[in-house]
Short mmCIF file of C-alpha atoms and ligand atoms in Angstrom, two decimals:
data_model
loop_
_atom_site.label_atom_id
_atom_site.label_comp_id
_atom_site.label_asym_id
_atom_site.label_seq_id
_atom_site.Cartn_x
_atom_site.Cartn_y
_atom_site.Cartn_z
CA MET A 160 -26.95 13.45 -9.93
CA LYS A 161 -29.22 9.65 -9.61
CA LYS A 162 -32.34 9.68 -8.21
CA ARG A 163 -32.93 7.47 -4.95
CA GLY A 164 -34.30 3.09 -5.96
CA MET A 165 -31.97 3.65 -8.61
CA CYS A 166 -29.49 1.27 -7.20
CA ASP A 167 -29.38 -1.27 -4.44
CA CYS A 168 -25.87 -0.57 -3.56
CA LEU A 169 -23.85 2.37 -3.17
CA VAL A 170 -20.01 2.21 -3.13
CA ILE A 171 -18.12 5.00 -1.83
CA GLY A 172 -14.81 5.14 -3.56
CA CYS A 173 -13.64 3.49 -6.51
CA GLY A 174 -10.03 2.02 -5.69
CA MET A 175 -9.40 -1.79 -4.72
CA ALA A 176 -12.37 -2.05 -2.25
CA GLY A 177 -14.62 0.23 -3.83
CA THR A 178 -14.26 -1.64 -6.91
CA VAL A 179 -14.05 -5.34 -6.15
CA ILE A 180 -16.63 -5.03 -4.37
CA ALA A 181 -18.89 -3.41 -6.43
CA ARG A 182 -17.98 -6.04 -9.95
CA GLU A 183 -19.19 -8.46 -7.14
CA LEU A 184 -22.01 -6.92 -6.15
CA ALA A 185 -23.23 -6.24 -9.70
CA GLU A 186 -21.95 -9.73 -11.28
CA ARG A 187 -22.43 -12.42 -8.74
CA ALA A 188 -25.76 -11.24 -7.19
CA GLY A 189 -27.28 -9.00 -9.86
CA LYS A 190 -27.73 -5.86 -7.76
CA LYS A 191 -27.76 -2.05 -9.71
CA VAL A 192 -24.80 -0.71 -8.01
CA LEU A 193 -23.49 3.05 -7.99
CA ILE A 194 -20.21 4.19 -7.53
CA LEU A 195 -19.52 7.29 -6.37
CA GLU A 196 -15.80 8.43 -6.23
CA MET A 197 -14.37 11.85 -5.23
CA ARG A 198 -10.85 12.15 -7.52
CA ASP A 199 -11.13 12.86 -10.75
CA HIS A 200 -9.79 9.34 -11.71
CA ILE A 201 -10.78 5.46 -11.16
CA GLY A 202 -8.15 2.93 -9.00
CA GLY A 203 -7.53 4.71 -6.32
CA ASN A 204 -4.03 4.72 -5.57
CA THR A 205 -2.97 2.26 -8.32
CA CYS A 206 -3.82 5.29 -11.15
CA ASP A 207 -0.82 4.67 -13.98
CA TYR A 208 -0.63 6.90 -16.95
CA MET A 209 1.77 7.81 -19.95
CA ASN A 210 3.49 10.97 -18.71
CA GLU A 211 4.35 13.74 -20.52
CA SER A 212 7.30 12.33 -21.65
CA GLY A 213 6.03 9.02 -22.41
CA ILE A 214 7.28 7.39 -19.82
CA PHE A 215 4.19 5.08 -18.03
CA VAL A 216 4.10 5.79 -14.13
CA HIS A 217 2.69 5.07 -11.48
CA ARG A 218 0.97 8.59 -9.72
CA PHE A 219 1.20 7.94 -6.34
CA GLY A 220 4.22 5.80 -6.01
CA PRO A 221 5.36 2.26 -6.53
CA HIS A 222 2.28 -0.71 -6.97
CA ILE A 223 3.77 -4.33 -7.01
CA PHE A 224 1.01 -6.37 -6.67
CA HIS A 225 2.25 -10.05 -4.75
CA THR A 226 0.14 -12.33 -2.87
CA ASP A 227 0.24 -15.92 -1.88
CA SER A 228 -3.74 -16.08 -2.44
CA LYS A 229 -4.38 -17.95 -5.76
CA ARG A 230 -8.30 -16.82 -5.00
CA VAL A 231 -6.76 -13.14 -5.24
CA PHE A 232 -4.49 -14.06 -8.51
CA ASP A 233 -7.03 -16.00 -10.26
CA TYR A 234 -9.86 -13.10 -9.38
CA LEU A 235 -7.67 -10.19 -10.78
CA SER A 236 -5.95 -12.42 -13.80
CA ARG A 237 -9.66 -12.44 -15.06
CA PHE A 238 -9.20 -8.72 -15.98
CA THR A 239 -5.80 -8.71 -16.57
CA GLN A 240 -2.11 -10.69 -17.50
CA TRP A 241 1.00 -9.90 -16.13
CA ARG A 242 4.37 -8.95 -16.43
CA ASN A 243 6.34 -10.91 -14.80
CA TYR A 244 7.82 -8.98 -12.54
CA SER A 245 10.21 -9.59 -9.05
CA HIS A 246 10.61 -5.69 -7.43
CA GLU A 247 13.95 -5.90 -5.89
CA VAL A 248 14.87 -3.23 -3.76
CA VAL A 249 18.74 -1.83 -2.67
CA GLY A 250 19.75 0.82 0.17
CA ASP A 251 22.17 3.40 -0.58
CA ILE A 252 24.29 3.14 2.84
CA HIS A 253 26.90 5.92 2.62
CA GLY A 254 26.75 5.29 -1.11
CA GLN A 255 27.11 1.40 -0.51
CA LEU A 256 24.27 -0.11 -2.71
CA MET A 257 23.11 -3.37 -0.58
CA PRO A 258 19.79 -5.88 -1.23
CA ILE A 259 16.67 -4.53 0.93
CA PRO A 260 15.51 -6.68 3.10
CA PHE A 261 18.76 -7.45 4.54
CA ASN A 262 19.71 -10.84 3.94
CA LEU A 263 23.08 -12.91 3.51
CA ASN A 264 23.84 -10.68 0.15
CA SER A 265 23.62 -7.71 2.19
CA LEU A 266 25.64 -9.36 5.49
CA HIS A 267 28.93 -9.90 2.96
CA LEU A 268 28.82 -6.66 1.36
CA ALA A 269 28.39 -4.66 5.18
CA PHE A 270 31.47 -7.03 6.88
CA GLU A 271 34.81 -8.53 5.91
CA PRO A 272 34.23 -12.04 4.81
CA CYS A 273 35.50 -14.20 8.02
CA LYS A 274 33.25 -12.12 10.39
CA ALA A 275 30.11 -12.22 7.95
CA ALA A 276 30.86 -16.40 7.66
CA ARG A 277 30.75 -16.49 10.80
CA ILE A 278 27.57 -14.68 11.97
CA GLU A 279 26.16 -16.32 8.43
CA GLN A 280 26.54 -19.92 10.20
CA LYS A 281 24.75 -18.36 13.62
CA LEU A 282 21.99 -16.72 11.75
CA ILE A 283 21.30 -20.15 10.10
CA ALA A 284 21.61 -22.22 13.14
CA ILE A 285 19.23 -20.41 15.55
CA TYR A 286 17.07 -18.97 12.66
CA GLY A 287 16.88 -21.75 9.91
CA LEU A 288 17.89 -20.67 5.99
CA GLY A 289 14.81 -18.88 5.12
CA SER A 290 13.57 -17.49 7.80
CA LYS A 291 12.53 -14.06 8.37
CA VAL A 292 13.48 -12.43 11.51
CA PRO A 293 12.02 -9.11 12.56
CA ILE A 294 14.58 -6.11 13.07
CA LEU A 295 13.18 -5.87 16.98
CA GLU A 296 13.19 -9.28 17.87
CA LEU A 297 17.04 -10.16 16.51
CA ARG A 298 17.85 -6.88 18.76
CA GLN A 299 16.79 -9.23 21.27
CA GLN A 300 19.92 -11.74 21.05
CA PRO A 301 22.05 -12.18 23.78
CA ASP A 302 25.21 -13.44 21.49
CA SER A 303 27.24 -10.12 21.42
CA GLU A 304 28.53 -10.63 17.48
CA LEU A 305 24.73 -11.29 16.33
CA ALA A 306 23.93 -8.06 19.02
CA GLU A 307 26.45 -6.00 16.45
CA ILE A 308 24.56 -7.06 13.69
CA ALA A 309 21.55 -6.29 14.53
CA ASP A 310 22.91 -2.89 16.07
CA PHE A 311 24.15 -2.53 12.80
CA ILE A 312 20.98 -3.40 10.72
CA TYR A 313 18.60 -0.92 12.95
CA ASN A 314 20.43 1.90 12.84
CA ASN A 315 21.78 1.68 9.03
CA ILE A 316 18.78 -0.20 7.74
CA PHE A 317 15.90 1.37 9.91
CA LEU A 318 16.33 4.00 12.55
CA TYR A 319 16.48 6.91 9.82
CA TYR A 320 14.16 5.66 7.15
CA THR A 321 11.50 5.33 9.44
CA GLN A 322 12.42 8.35 11.16
CA LYS A 323 11.44 10.43 7.52
CA GLN A 324 8.63 7.54 6.69
CA TRP A 325 6.54 8.07 10.76
CA GLY A 326 8.09 10.67 12.57
CA LEU A 327 8.37 8.39 14.76
CA ALA A 328 12.07 5.24 15.87
CA PRO A 329 10.97 2.24 14.66
CA ASP A 330 10.05 0.84 18.85
CA GLU A 331 7.84 4.10 18.65
CA ILE A 332 5.55 2.21 15.82
CA ASP A 333 3.69 -0.51 16.13
CA ALA A 334 6.13 -3.85 15.29
CA LEU A 335 3.99 -5.01 12.32
CA VAL A 336 5.37 -2.55 10.58
CA THR A 337 8.91 -2.68 10.44
CA ALA A 338 8.11 -6.48 10.80
CA ARG A 339 7.19 -6.22 6.81
CA VAL A 340 10.80 -5.57 6.10
CA PRO A 341 12.45 -8.29 7.96
CA VAL A 342 15.66 -10.03 8.27
CA PHE A 343 15.77 -11.92 5.56
CA ILE A 344 18.38 -15.22 5.77
CA SER A 345 18.64 -16.36 2.14
CA TYR A 346 20.58 -14.61 -0.94
CA ASP A 347 17.21 -13.74 -2.84
CA ASN A 348 17.28 -11.00 -3.31
CA ARG A 349 13.67 -10.01 -4.25
CA TYR A 350 11.51 -7.85 -1.51
CA PHE A 351 8.45 -9.83 -1.69
CA GLN A 352 8.64 -14.36 -2.11
CA ASP A 353 4.77 -14.53 -2.72
CA THR A 354 4.12 -16.97 -5.09
CA TYR A 355 2.24 -14.71 -7.45
CA GLN A 356 3.73 -11.58 -7.78
CA GLY A 357 3.79 -9.16 -11.42
CA ILE A 358 2.68 -6.00 -12.46
CA PRO A 359 -0.70 -5.89 -14.42
CA ALA A 360 0.60 -6.17 -18.23
CA LYS A 361 -0.82 -3.26 -19.53
CA SER A 362 -1.59 -0.79 -16.93
CA TYR A 363 -3.70 -0.68 -13.19
CA THR A 364 -6.02 1.07 -15.16
CA LEU A 365 -7.14 -1.20 -17.78
CA LEU A 366 -7.47 -3.46 -14.71
CA PHE A 367 -9.99 -1.46 -13.37
CA GLU A 368 -11.62 -0.60 -16.50
CA ARG A 369 -12.68 -3.86 -17.10
CA MET A 370 -13.42 -4.49 -13.85
CA LEU A 371 -16.09 -1.48 -13.86
CA ASN A 372 -17.29 -2.81 -17.44
CA HIS A 373 -20.44 -4.78 -16.21
CA PRO A 374 -24.10 -3.27 -17.38
CA ASN A 375 -24.95 -3.20 -13.34
CA ILE A 376 -22.49 -0.95 -12.39
CA GLU A 377 -22.32 3.27 -12.78
CA LEU A 378 -19.73 4.90 -11.71
CA LEU A 379 -20.14 9.08 -11.04
CA LEU A 380 -15.64 10.31 -10.47
CA ASN A 381 -15.94 14.22 -8.72
CA SER A 382 -18.56 13.17 -6.24
CA ASP A 383 -17.66 13.57 -2.83
CA ALA A 384 -19.66 11.32 -0.54
CA ARG A 385 -19.34 13.55 2.15
CA ARG A 386 -21.56 15.86 0.37
CA LEU A 387 -24.35 12.98 -0.20
CA LEU A 388 -24.07 10.67 2.01
CA ARG A 389 -25.88 11.53 5.71
CA LEU A 390 -25.60 8.89 8.36
CA GLU A 391 -28.68 10.09 10.95
CA ALA A 392 -30.63 8.18 13.75
CA GLY A 393 -29.88 4.70 12.30
CA GLU A 394 -31.04 5.65 8.82
CA VAL A 395 -28.72 6.69 5.87
CA LEU A 396 -29.58 9.54 3.85
CA PHE A 397 -28.61 9.77 -0.23
CA ASP A 398 -28.47 13.09 -1.63
CA GLY A 399 -31.34 13.82 1.27
CA SER A 400 -33.41 10.70 0.63
CA PRO A 401 -33.38 7.62 2.47
CA PHE A 402 -31.34 4.60 0.95
CA ASN A 403 -32.27 0.95 1.98
CA GLY A 404 -29.88 -0.73 0.33
CA THR A 405 -26.59 -1.82 1.37
CA VAL A 406 -23.82 0.52 1.68
CA ILE A 407 -19.69 -0.18 1.14
CA TYR A 408 -17.58 2.66 2.17
CA SER A 409 -13.94 2.58 1.98
CA GLY A 410 -13.07 6.10 2.88
CA PRO A 411 -11.56 7.54 6.04
CA ALA A 412 -13.91 6.37 8.73
CA ASP A 413 -13.33 9.85 10.69
CA GLU A 414 -15.25 11.64 8.00
CA LEU A 415 -18.09 9.21 7.47
CA PHE A 416 -19.41 11.62 11.02
CA ASP A 417 -17.43 14.79 10.17
CA CYS A 418 -14.42 14.04 12.24
CA ARG A 419 -16.46 14.33 15.90
CA TYR A 420 -14.45 12.80 17.71
CA GLY A 421 -10.83 14.43 16.19
CA ARG A 422 -9.28 13.54 12.97
CA LEU A 423 -7.74 10.02 12.53
CA PRO A 424 -4.03 10.59 12.27
CA TYR A 425 -2.08 8.87 9.06
CA ARG A 426 1.28 10.03 6.87
CA THR A 427 1.43 11.59 3.39
CA LEU A 428 3.51 11.55 0.85
CA ASP A 429 4.89 14.35 -1.73
CA PHE A 430 5.93 12.69 -4.60
CA VAL A 431 8.19 14.53 -6.68
CA PHE A 432 8.75 13.32 -10.47
CA GLU A 433 11.76 13.61 -12.56
CA THR A 434 13.06 13.26 -16.02
CA HIS A 435 15.90 12.44 -16.94
CA ASN A 436 17.59 12.28 -20.20
CA ILE A 437 19.60 9.06 -19.73
CA THR A 438 18.62 5.40 -20.34
CA TRP A 439 18.69 4.41 -16.49
CA TYR A 440 19.04 6.46 -13.73
CA GLN A 441 19.83 3.26 -10.88
CA PRO A 442 20.24 -0.29 -11.26
CA LYS A 443 17.08 -1.43 -9.05
CA GLY A 444 13.68 -0.72 -9.51
CA THR A 445 13.51 1.00 -6.49
CA VAL A 446 16.59 2.75 -4.27
CA ASN A 447 15.98 3.38 -0.57
CA TYR A 448 18.14 5.80 1.20
CA PRO A 449 18.15 4.53 5.15
CA VAL A 450 21.14 7.03 6.32
CA ASP A 451 20.50 10.42 4.52
CA ARG A 452 18.31 12.67 2.09
CA GLU A 453 15.27 14.29 2.80
CA TYR A 454 13.29 11.05 0.72
CA THR A 455 13.10 7.31 1.87
CA ARG A 456 13.29 6.52 -1.76
CA ILE A 457 13.60 6.20 -5.43
CA THR A 458 11.27 4.45 -7.45
CA GLU A 459 12.50 4.23 -12.08
CA PHE A 460 9.40 3.29 -13.06
CA LYS A 461 11.23 1.95 -16.44
CA HIS A 462 12.28 -1.60 -13.86
CA LEU A 463 8.60 -2.02 -12.63
CA THR A 464 6.59 -1.55 -16.08
CA GLY A 465 9.39 -2.93 -18.55
CA GLN A 466 9.21 -0.15 -20.65
CA ALA A 467 12.02 -0.29 -23.82
CA LEU A 468 13.09 3.35 -23.68
CA ASP A 469 16.55 4.53 -24.67
CA GLY A 470 17.91 7.79 -23.67
CA ARG A 471 15.49 8.58 -21.50
CA THR A 472 13.94 7.61 -17.68
CA THR A 473 11.40 8.44 -14.81
CA ILE A 474 11.79 8.37 -11.43
CA VAL A 475 10.59 9.22 -8.25
CA LYS A 476 11.59 10.29 -5.03
CA GLU A 477 8.77 10.17 -2.06
CA TYR A 478 8.76 12.93 0.62
CA PRO A 479 6.65 11.66 3.82
CA ARG A 480 5.15 13.60 6.01
CA ALA A 481 1.94 13.93 8.30
CA TYR A 482 -1.42 14.40 7.17
CA THR A 483 -3.39 17.41 8.13
CA GLY A 484 -6.65 16.84 6.85
CA ALA A 485 -6.38 19.67 3.56
CA ASP A 486 -8.39 18.65 0.63
CA SER A 487 -5.25 18.68 -1.70
CA GLU A 488 -3.35 16.28 0.65
CA THR A 489 -4.17 12.44 0.35
CA PRO A 490 -4.13 9.84 3.81
CA TYR A 491 -1.58 7.21 2.62
CA TYR A 492 -0.48 5.43 5.94
CA PRO A 493 -2.55 4.69 8.78
CA ILE A 494 -0.55 4.94 11.92
CA GLN A 495 -1.49 2.19 13.89
CA ASN A 496 -1.30 2.57 17.28
CA PRO A 497 -2.71 2.19 20.25
CA GLU A 498 -4.36 5.40 20.71
CA ASN A 499 -5.38 5.96 17.03
CA LEU A 500 -6.84 2.20 17.36
CA THR A 501 -9.00 3.16 20.16
CA LEU A 502 -9.76 6.60 18.17
CA TYR A 503 -10.48 4.03 15.45
CA GLU A 504 -12.43 1.91 17.36
CA ARG A 505 -15.02 4.98 18.67
CA TYR A 506 -16.02 5.75 14.82
CA ARG A 507 -16.27 1.98 13.96
CA LYS A 508 -18.62 1.61 16.66
CA LEU A 509 -20.59 4.57 15.21
CA THR A 510 -21.55 1.88 12.24
CA ASP A 511 -23.27 -0.27 14.04
CA GLU A 512 -26.39 1.79 14.24
CA PHE A 513 -26.09 1.40 10.53
CA PRO A 514 -26.43 -2.39 9.62
CA GLN A 515 -26.34 -1.87 5.49
CA LEU A 516 -23.46 0.16 5.81
CA HIS A 517 -19.73 -1.90 5.38
CA LEU A 518 -16.65 -0.46 5.70
CA LEU A 519 -13.65 -1.70 3.77
CA GLY A 520 -10.52 -1.26 2.29
CA ARG A 521 -7.27 0.38 3.73
CA LEU A 522 -8.59 4.08 5.08
CA ALA A 523 -11.96 2.58 5.93
CA GLU A 524 -10.59 -0.17 8.75
CA TYR A 525 -7.71 1.96 9.27
CA LYS A 526 -5.01 -0.93 8.50
CA TYR A 527 -2.43 -1.34 6.39
CA TYR A 528 -3.15 -3.25 3.91
CA ASN A 529 -1.63 -4.30 0.95
CA MET A 530 -3.37 -4.97 -2.56
CA ASP A 531 -4.10 -8.39 -2.47
CA ALA A 532 -5.37 -8.06 0.77
CA ILE A 533 -7.57 -5.75 0.17
CA VAL A 534 -9.15 -7.84 -2.56
CA LYS A 535 -9.38 -10.54 -0.31
CA LYS A 536 -11.05 -9.18 2.13
CA ALA A 537 -13.73 -7.29 -0.33
CA LEU A 538 -14.41 -10.71 -1.93
CA GLU A 539 -15.37 -12.67 1.27
CA LEU A 540 -17.33 -9.40 2.39
CA ALA A 541 -18.76 -10.41 -0.60
CA ASP A 542 -19.41 -13.89 0.16
CA THR A 543 -21.24 -12.81 3.65
CA LEU A 544 -23.48 -10.67 1.82
CA ILE A 545 -24.15 -12.43 -1.16
CA LYS A 546 -26.42 -15.70 0.17
N1 LIG B 239 11.53 0.38 6.58
C1 LIG B 239 12.81 0.87 6.87
N2 LIG B 239 13.97 1.01 6.05
C2 LIG B 239 13.42 0.47 4.66
C3 LIG B 239 12.48 0.12 4.41
C4 LIG B 239 11.59 0.14 5.23
O1 LIG B 239 12.72 1.12 8.04
O2 LIG B 239 14.46 0.40 4.10
C5 LIG B 239 10.49 0.38 7.47
C6 LIG B 239 9.85 1.51 7.41
O3 LIG B 239 9.31 1.60 8.70
C7 LIG B 239 8.73 1.14 6.85
C8 LIG B 239 8.81 -0.14 6.77
O4 LIG B 239 9.71 -0.80 7.01
O5 LIG B 239 7.41 2.16 6.60
C9 LIG B 239 7.87 -1.09 6.15
O6 LIG B 239 8.50 -0.83 4.59
P1 LIG B 239 7.30 -1.02 3.32
O7 LIG B 239 8.57 -1.06 2.59
O8 LIG B 239 6.87 -2.37 3.73
O9 LIG B 239 6.59 0.22 3.01
P2 LIG B 239 5.74 0.94 2.30
O10 LIG B 239 6.42 0.34 0.55
O11 LIG B 239 4.50 0.07 2.74
O12 LIG B 239 5.74 2.10 1.79
#
């Protein structure tokens, strides 16, 4: 174990948040950074690898990078080239595949031509071509035909999928969650419309290896901060000794304080991988199952990675459930509701006593961040720390 005084900054977690801030502190501020990662691999949930069948897969479900931020894109592009990939998702609605987000192409697949054309005109007149309308907003429409299509979308795209994913109905969760997948008044079938989108040309793992490859960065895998870091009476203790440097923590905020107010609720996922002796399993990268099945979606990795291989393909099915806090489970999705946010705020407030400590990332901030938002947040934190 590192002895105190041997590093200037401690970073807990080697996912996107921890890795970007570590690189920034090491490179821009010349700090000696020690990263503690509890898992046995870098990259957090972006971790990817070649499986035993020779198919390149994402270990924790599909990770498609997308951003409108030039700064974020340029930053990551220092460490990776990109495969130009625009993700497309279709929903299997009783056997019929239609684009998700539900868009004008979906409309014409779901309704007979005259009706679809009429509804399309109304949607364009009210919202404008190219606009994105959250389903909960569309449901407020007084026009009976629009109310009917809002009901169709709500019932066939959102209701059961959300029930599976969150254990709750769409109107029982934060409206921003379903607004991530709005009704899209457009013929654009892409899942994201960001300026920059793709997958690291070789792998996320290589992207992380390159970010971590700096003489000022030292990484310890299999190192659980819950055992090494103590916060007591305004003092940070690392491995039993006072530590005065900057600490960036990207783990769950409650675990930093032994869950003393109770656990912050999360949803977790079970990933079930299958390899099939066929070239393609499904027509698009992801097929969602919003009306049946126990899993929410199936992703076929060759669509994402562009790997050319005949006669073999790997898919992953995602089964959501409640996170219990067991060490074998991973908290993936914070459940942002007023009660949980209040609980989070109690934990966050405890960190006020430790000005050297900064919470960063999806777990530590209890926010449903996309990858690019985490990179942006890490770069901005670096800006404030390095003056
Ligand atoms: N959603 C849904 N049906 C779909 C796709 C999404 O109901 O076919 C809802 C669901 O509540 C989901 C949320 O929209 O949790 C956000 O979806 P997104 O694809 O952004 O989730 P992620 O990829 O982060 O799991």
